[in-house]
Structures are given as structure tokens and as C-alpha cells.
mmCIF file of N, CA, C and O in Angstrom:
data_model
loop_
_atom_site.group_PDB
_atom_site.id
_atom_site.type_symbol
_atom_site.label_atom_id
_atom_site.label_comp_id
_atom_site.label_asym_id
_atom_site.label_seq_id
_atom_site.Cartn_x
_atom_site.Cartn_y
_atom_site.Cartn_z
ATOM 1 N N MET A 1 117.303 130.636 182.659
ATOM 2 C CA MET A 1 116.780 130.865 183.970
ATOM 3 C C MET A 1 117.648 130.174 185.021
ATOM 4 O O MET A 1 118.016 130.792 186.014
ATOM 5 N N ILE A 2 117.987 128.923 184.790
ATOM 6 C CA ILE A 2 118.795 128.180 185.762
ATOM 7 C C ILE A 2 120.165 128.821 185.910
ATOM 8 O O ILE A 2 120.681 128.954 187.012
ATOM 9 N N ALA A 3 120.756 129.242 184.796
ATOM 10 C CA ALA A 3 122.063 129.900 184.864
ATOM 11 C C ALA A 3 121.975 131.199 185.653
ATOM 12 O O ALA A 3 122.856 131.506 186.461
ATOM 13 N N SER A 4 120.916 131.950 185.451
ATOM 14 C CA SER A 4 120.751 133.218 186.166
ATOM 15 C C SER A 4 120.594 132.988 187.663
ATOM 16 O O SER A 4 121.221 133.667 188.476
ATOM 17 N N LEU A 5 119.743 132.035 188.027
ATOM 18 C CA LEU A 5 119.529 131.747 189.447
ATOM 19 C C LEU A 5 120.794 131.165 190.080
ATOM 20 O O LEU A 5 121.129 131.488 191.216
ATOM 21 N N GLY A 6 121.498 130.320 189.343
ATOM 22 C CA GLY A 6 122.728 129.735 189.860
ATOM 23 C C GLY A 6 123.850 130.743 190.023
ATOM 24 O O GLY A 6 124.682 130.614 190.915
ATOM 25 N N ALA A 7 123.864 131.748 189.173
ATOM 26 C CA ALA A 7 124.921 132.761 189.242
ATOM 27 C C ALA A 7 124.713 133.731 190.404
ATOM 28 O O ALA A 7 125.668 134.357 190.862
ATOM 29 N N LYS A 8 123.478 133.833 190.870
ATOM 30 C CA LYS A 8 123.159 134.775 191.958
ATOM 31 C C LYS A 8 122.295 134.071 193.008
ATOM 32 O O LYS A 8 121.132 134.418 193.214
ATOM 33 N N PRO A 9 122.836 133.065 193.679
ATOM 34 C CA PRO A 9 122.017 132.254 194.589
ATOM 35 C C PRO A 9 121.474 132.992 195.804
ATOM 36 O O PRO A 9 120.518 132.532 196.413
ATOM 37 N N THR A 10 122.051 134.120 196.154
ATOM 38 C CA THR A 10 121.561 134.843 197.326
ATOM 39 C C THR A 10 120.530 135.915 196.964
ATOM 40 O O THR A 10 119.963 136.537 197.858
ATOM 41 N N GLN A 11 120.300 136.110 195.683
ATOM 42 C CA GLN A 11 119.353 137.124 195.239
ATOM 43 C C GLN A 11 117.926 136.567 195.233
ATOM 44 O O GLN A 11 117.710 135.361 195.172
ATOM 45 N N SER A 12 116.962 137.456 195.253
ATOM 46 C CA SER A 12 115.575 137.058 195.054
ATOM 47 C C SER A 12 115.419 136.591 193.615
ATOM 48 O O SER A 12 116.293 136.840 192.771
ATOM 49 N N ILE A 13 114.313 135.950 193.308
ATOM 50 C CA ILE A 13 114.084 135.512 191.932
ATOM 51 C C ILE A 13 114.097 136.702 190.969
ATOM 52 O O ILE A 13 114.827 136.667 189.983
ATOM 53 N N PRO A 14 113.353 137.782 191.252
ATOM 54 C CA PRO A 14 113.422 138.915 190.329
ATOM 55 C C PRO A 14 114.820 139.536 190.246
ATOM 56 O O PRO A 14 115.246 139.990 189.185
ATOM 57 N N GLY A 15 115.549 139.534 191.353
ATOM 58 C CA GLY A 15 116.893 140.097 191.351
ATOM 59 C C GLY A 15 117.890 139.259 190.571
ATOM 60 O O GLY A 15 118.844 139.781 190.001
ATOM 61 N N ALA A 16 117.682 137.948 190.541
ATOM 62 C CA ALA A 16 118.607 137.056 189.857
ATOM 63 C C ALA A 16 118.292 136.909 188.368
ATOM 64 O O ALA A 16 119.185 136.653 187.570
ATOM 65 N N CYS A 17 117.025 137.064 188.024
ATOM 66 C CA CYS A 17 116.621 136.858 186.635
ATOM 67 C C CYS A 17 116.922 138.074 185.772
ATOM 68 O O CYS A 17 117.041 139.190 186.257
ATOM 69 N N ASN A 18 117.019 137.816 184.491
ATOM 70 C CA ASN A 18 117.316 138.867 183.512
ATOM 71 C C ASN A 18 116.029 139.348 182.853
ATOM 72 O O ASN A 18 115.753 139.046 181.703
ATOM 73 N N GLY A 19 115.248 140.076 183.602
ATOM 74 C CA GLY A 19 114.041 140.664 183.025
ATOM 75 C C GLY A 19 112.760 139.970 183.436
ATOM 76 O O GLY A 19 112.751 138.935 184.092
ATOM 77 N N TRP A 20 111.674 140.611 183.019
ATOM 78 C CA TRP A 20 110.347 140.176 183.418
ATOM 79 C C TRP A 20 109.996 138.791 182.876
ATOM 80 O O TRP A 20 109.421 137.973 183.577
ATOM 81 N N TYR A 21 110.334 138.477 181.629
ATOM 82 C CA TYR A 21 109.970 137.185 181.049
ATOM 83 C C TYR A 21 110.670 136.038 181.761
ATOM 84 O O TYR A 21 110.071 135.000 182.025
ATOM 85 N N GLU A 22 111.922 136.217 182.090
ATOM 86 C CA GLU A 22 112.653 135.174 182.803
ATOM 87 C C GLU A 22 112.120 135.031 184.229
ATOM 88 O O GLU A 22 112.019 133.923 184.751
ATOM 89 N N THR A 23 111.769 136.134 184.856
ATOM 90 C CA THR A 23 111.196 136.100 186.199
ATOM 91 C C THR A 23 109.873 135.338 186.187
ATOM 92 O O THR A 23 109.637 134.473 187.040
ATOM 93 N N ARG A 24 109.021 135.637 185.208
ATOM 94 C CA ARG A 24 107.742 134.925 185.101
ATOM 95 C C ARG A 24 107.966 133.440 184.853
ATOM 96 O O ARG A 24 107.263 132.601 185.412
ATOM 97 N N ALA A 25 108.943 133.106 184.024
ATOM 98 C CA ALA A 25 109.240 131.698 183.754
ATOM 99 C C ALA A 25 109.682 130.989 185.022
ATOM 100 O O ALA A 25 109.283 129.843 185.276
ATOM 101 N N ALA A 26 110.487 131.654 185.828
ATOM 102 C CA ALA A 26 110.949 131.051 187.082
ATOM 103 C C ALA A 26 109.776 130.798 188.021
ATOM 104 O O ALA A 26 109.659 129.718 188.612
ATOM 105 N N TYR A 27 108.909 131.778 188.162
ATOM 106 C CA TYR A 27 107.741 131.589 189.028
ATOM 107 C C TYR A 27 106.823 130.497 188.503
ATOM 108 O O TYR A 27 106.281 129.705 189.281
ATOM 109 N N ARG A 28 106.628 130.416 187.186
ATOM 110 C CA ARG A 28 105.807 129.331 186.616
ATOM 111 C C ARG A 28 106.453 127.976 186.891
ATOM 112 O O ARG A 28 105.774 127.007 187.230
ATOM 113 N N PHE A 29 107.771 127.911 186.742
ATOM 114 C CA PHE A 29 108.482 126.655 186.993
ATOM 115 C C PHE A 29 108.288 126.206 188.436
ATOM 116 O O PHE A 29 107.894 125.065 188.701
ATOM 117 N N PHE A 30 108.561 127.096 189.389
ATOM 118 C CA PHE A 30 108.463 126.720 190.795
ATOM 119 C C PHE A 30 107.023 126.495 191.246
ATOM 120 O O PHE A 30 106.782 125.822 192.243
ATOM 121 N N ASN A 31 106.058 127.023 190.525
ATOM 122 C CA ASN A 31 104.655 126.850 190.877
ATOM 123 C C ASN A 31 104.057 125.583 190.274
ATOM 124 O O ASN A 31 102.950 125.196 190.612
ATOM 125 N N HIS A 32 104.786 124.918 189.393
ATOM 126 C CA HIS A 32 104.274 123.710 188.738
ATOM 127 C C HIS A 32 104.101 122.607 189.776
ATOM 128 O O HIS A 32 104.976 122.386 190.620
ATOM 129 N N PRO A 33 102.972 121.888 189.744
ATOM 130 C CA PRO A 33 102.715 120.862 190.769
ATOM 131 C C PRO A 33 103.720 119.719 190.775
ATOM 132 O O PRO A 33 103.894 119.061 191.805
ATOM 133 N N LYS A 34 104.392 119.471 189.667
ATOM 134 C CA LYS A 34 105.369 118.373 189.635
ATOM 135 C C LYS A 34 106.752 118.799 190.117
ATOM 136 O O LYS A 34 107.635 117.956 190.249
ATOM 137 N N VAL A 35 106.949 120.082 190.372
ATOM 138 C CA VAL A 35 108.237 120.577 190.865
ATOM 139 C C VAL A 35 108.153 120.676 192.380
ATOM 140 O O VAL A 35 107.329 121.403 192.920
ATOM 141 N N THR A 36 109.009 119.909 193.050
ATOM 142 C CA THR A 36 109.027 119.928 194.517
ATOM 143 C C THR A 36 110.415 120.335 195.011
ATOM 144 O O THR A 36 111.404 120.202 194.281
ATOM 145 N N ALA A 37 110.465 120.804 196.233
ATOM 146 C CA ALA A 37 111.755 121.164 196.830
ATOM 147 C C ALA A 37 112.666 119.950 196.863
ATOM 148 O O ALA A 37 113.865 120.053 196.606
ATOM 149 N N LYS A 38 112.106 118.790 197.142
ATOM 150 C CA LYS A 38 112.909 117.559 197.203
ATOM 151 C C LYS A 38 113.573 117.279 195.853
ATOM 152 O O LYS A 38 114.755 116.947 195.789
ATOM 153 N N GLN A 39 112.827 117.447 194.760
ATOM 154 C CA GLN A 39 113.386 117.210 193.428
ATOM 155 C C GLN A 39 114.438 118.252 193.059
ATOM 156 O O GLN A 39 115.450 117.924 192.442
ATOM 157 N N VAL A 40 114.196 119.491 193.414
ATOM 158 C CA VAL A 40 115.142 120.559 193.084
ATOM 159 C C VAL A 40 116.442 120.372 193.858
ATOM 160 O O VAL A 40 117.539 120.576 193.330
ATOM 161 N N LEU A 41 116.336 119.944 195.116
ATOM 162 C CA LEU A 41 117.526 119.810 195.963
ATOM 163 C C LEU A 41 118.260 118.484 195.775
ATOM 164 O O LEU A 41 119.427 118.382 196.142
ATOM 165 N N ALA A 42 117.613 117.470 195.218
ATOM 166 C CA ALA A 42 118.210 116.135 195.106
ATOM 167 C C ALA A 42 119.600 116.136 194.459
ATOM 168 O O ALA A 42 120.527 115.524 195.005
ATOM 169 N N PRO A 43 119.826 116.793 193.320
ATOM 170 C CA PRO A 43 121.170 116.763 192.739
ATOM 171 C C PRO A 43 122.213 117.457 193.616
ATOM 172 O O PRO A 43 123.359 117.029 193.695
ATOM 173 N N HIS A 44 121.802 118.510 194.304
ATOM 174 C CA HIS A 44 122.729 119.230 195.181
ATOM 175 C C HIS A 44 123.109 118.361 196.380
ATOM 176 O O HIS A 44 124.270 118.312 196.780
ATOM 177 N N ILE A 45 122.130 117.667 196.930
ATOM 178 C CA ILE A 45 122.388 116.773 198.062
ATOM 179 C C ILE A 45 123.309 115.643 197.632
ATOM 180 O O ILE A 45 124.258 115.300 198.331
ATOM 181 N N ALA A 46 123.051 115.070 196.461
ATOM 182 C CA ALA A 46 123.885 113.974 195.959
ATOM 183 C C ALA A 46 125.328 114.422 195.759
ATOM 184 O O ALA A 46 126.271 113.707 196.125
ATOM 185 N N CYS A 47 125.532 115.595 195.193
ATOM 186 C CA CYS A 47 126.896 116.111 194.985
ATOM 187 C C CYS A 47 127.590 116.404 196.310
ATOM 188 O O CYS A 47 128.778 116.121 196.472
ATOM 189 N N THR A 48 126.857 116.936 197.259
ATOM 190 C CA THR A 48 127.433 117.206 198.579
ATOM 191 C C THR A 48 127.839 115.912 199.256
ATOM 192 O O THR A 48 128.929 115.808 199.818
ATOM 193 N N GLU A 49 126.972 114.902 199.194
ATOM 194 C CA GLU A 49 127.300 113.602 199.792
ATOM 195 C C GLU A 49 128.537 112.998 199.131
ATOM 196 O O GLU A 49 129.392 112.423 199.809
ATOM 197 N N ALA A 50 128.663 113.121 197.817
ATOM 198 C CA ALA A 50 129.832 112.586 197.111
ATOM 199 C C ALA A 50 131.108 113.294 197.552
ATOM 200 O O ALA A 50 132.145 112.653 197.764
ATOM 201 N N ARG A 51 131.048 114.625 197.708
ATOM 202 C CA ARG A 51 132.231 115.373 198.154
ATOM 203 C C ARG A 51 132.604 114.994 199.581
ATOM 204 O O ARG A 51 133.794 114.873 199.899
ATOM 205 N N VAL A 52 131.626 114.790 200.434
ATOM 206 C CA VAL A 52 131.894 114.441 201.827
ATOM 207 C C VAL A 52 132.550 113.063 201.914
ATOM 208 O O VAL A 52 133.447 112.842 202.727
ATOM 209 N N ARG A 53 132.118 112.141 201.063
ATOM 210 C CA ARG A 53 132.686 110.780 201.092
ATOM 211 C C ARG A 53 134.179 110.764 200.739
ATOM 212 O O ARG A 53 134.876 109.812 201.066
ATOM 213 N N GLU A 54 134.664 111.793 200.074
ATOM 214 C CA GLU A 54 136.070 111.854 199.686
ATOM 215 C C GLU A 54 136.991 112.198 200.851
ATOM 216 O O GLU A 54 138.207 112.104 200.722
ATOM 217 N N HIS A 55 136.434 112.581 201.976
ATOM 218 C CA HIS A 55 137.243 113.030 203.113
ATOM 219 C C HIS A 55 137.028 112.120 204.322
ATOM 220 O O HIS A 55 135.926 111.597 204.514
ATOM 221 N N PRO A 56 138.094 111.920 205.113
ATOM 222 C CA PRO A 56 137.909 111.122 206.321
ATOM 223 C C PRO A 56 136.964 111.844 207.286
ATOM 224 O O PRO A 56 136.837 113.058 207.266
ATOM 225 N N ARG A 57 136.333 111.063 208.083
ATOM 226 C CA ARG A 57 135.404 111.650 209.047
ATOM 227 C C ARG A 57 136.157 112.332 210.164
ATOM 228 O O ARG A 57 137.239 111.932 210.566
ATOM 229 N N VAL A 58 135.557 113.365 210.683
ATOM 230 C CA VAL A 58 136.163 114.120 211.765
ATOM 231 C C VAL A 58 135.511 113.648 213.054
ATOM 232 O O VAL A 58 134.298 113.620 213.189
ATOM 233 N N SER A 59 136.329 113.300 214.010
ATOM 234 C CA SER A 59 135.820 112.841 215.299
ATOM 235 C C SER A 59 135.294 114.022 216.084
ATOM 236 O O SER A 59 135.921 115.087 216.106
ATOM 237 N N PRO A 60 134.162 113.868 216.764
ATOM 238 C CA PRO A 60 133.651 114.978 217.586
ATOM 239 C C PRO A 60 134.579 115.302 218.752
ATOM 240 O O PRO A 60 134.500 116.372 219.328
ATOM 241 N N ASP A 61 135.487 114.380 219.087
ATOM 242 C CA ASP A 61 136.427 114.603 220.192
ATOM 243 C C ASP A 61 137.685 115.315 219.731
ATOM 244 O O ASP A 61 138.536 115.646 220.542
ATOM 245 N N ALA A 62 137.833 115.514 218.433
ATOM 246 C CA ALA A 62 139.071 116.092 217.891
ATOM 247 C C ALA A 62 139.227 117.544 218.230
ATOM 248 O O ALA A 62 138.412 118.295 218.495
#
């Protein structure tokens, strides 16, 4: 499921998943009370912050 959603990030869940069972699994996953947007996005935010730290800051006056 994660590979399918990651391979097609602009698609809807049904469009990205490979069939009805995977689509249902995705909806069950996202509907689980312990799954939050903050938890899902945390690794992506951390990786983005790490990539940004590798580059010098750009001045707003530049």
C-alpha cells in the first residue's frame, strides 16, 4: 500500500492503489484513531529539514 501511494502521490487513494483490497486497507489505515497527519508527515518533514540544512541560506535581499 505504501509503495503504491508513494509511486503515485498525485492520485486519489483508489487511483493509486492496486485493487479494491489495497484501497480498503488504505482507508482503514488512515481511519485508525492512532494515525494522525502529524505522524504521517513527520518523516517527510524531517527529511526536508535535513536537505535544507545542507544548503546555505538565501537572503531575501538576493
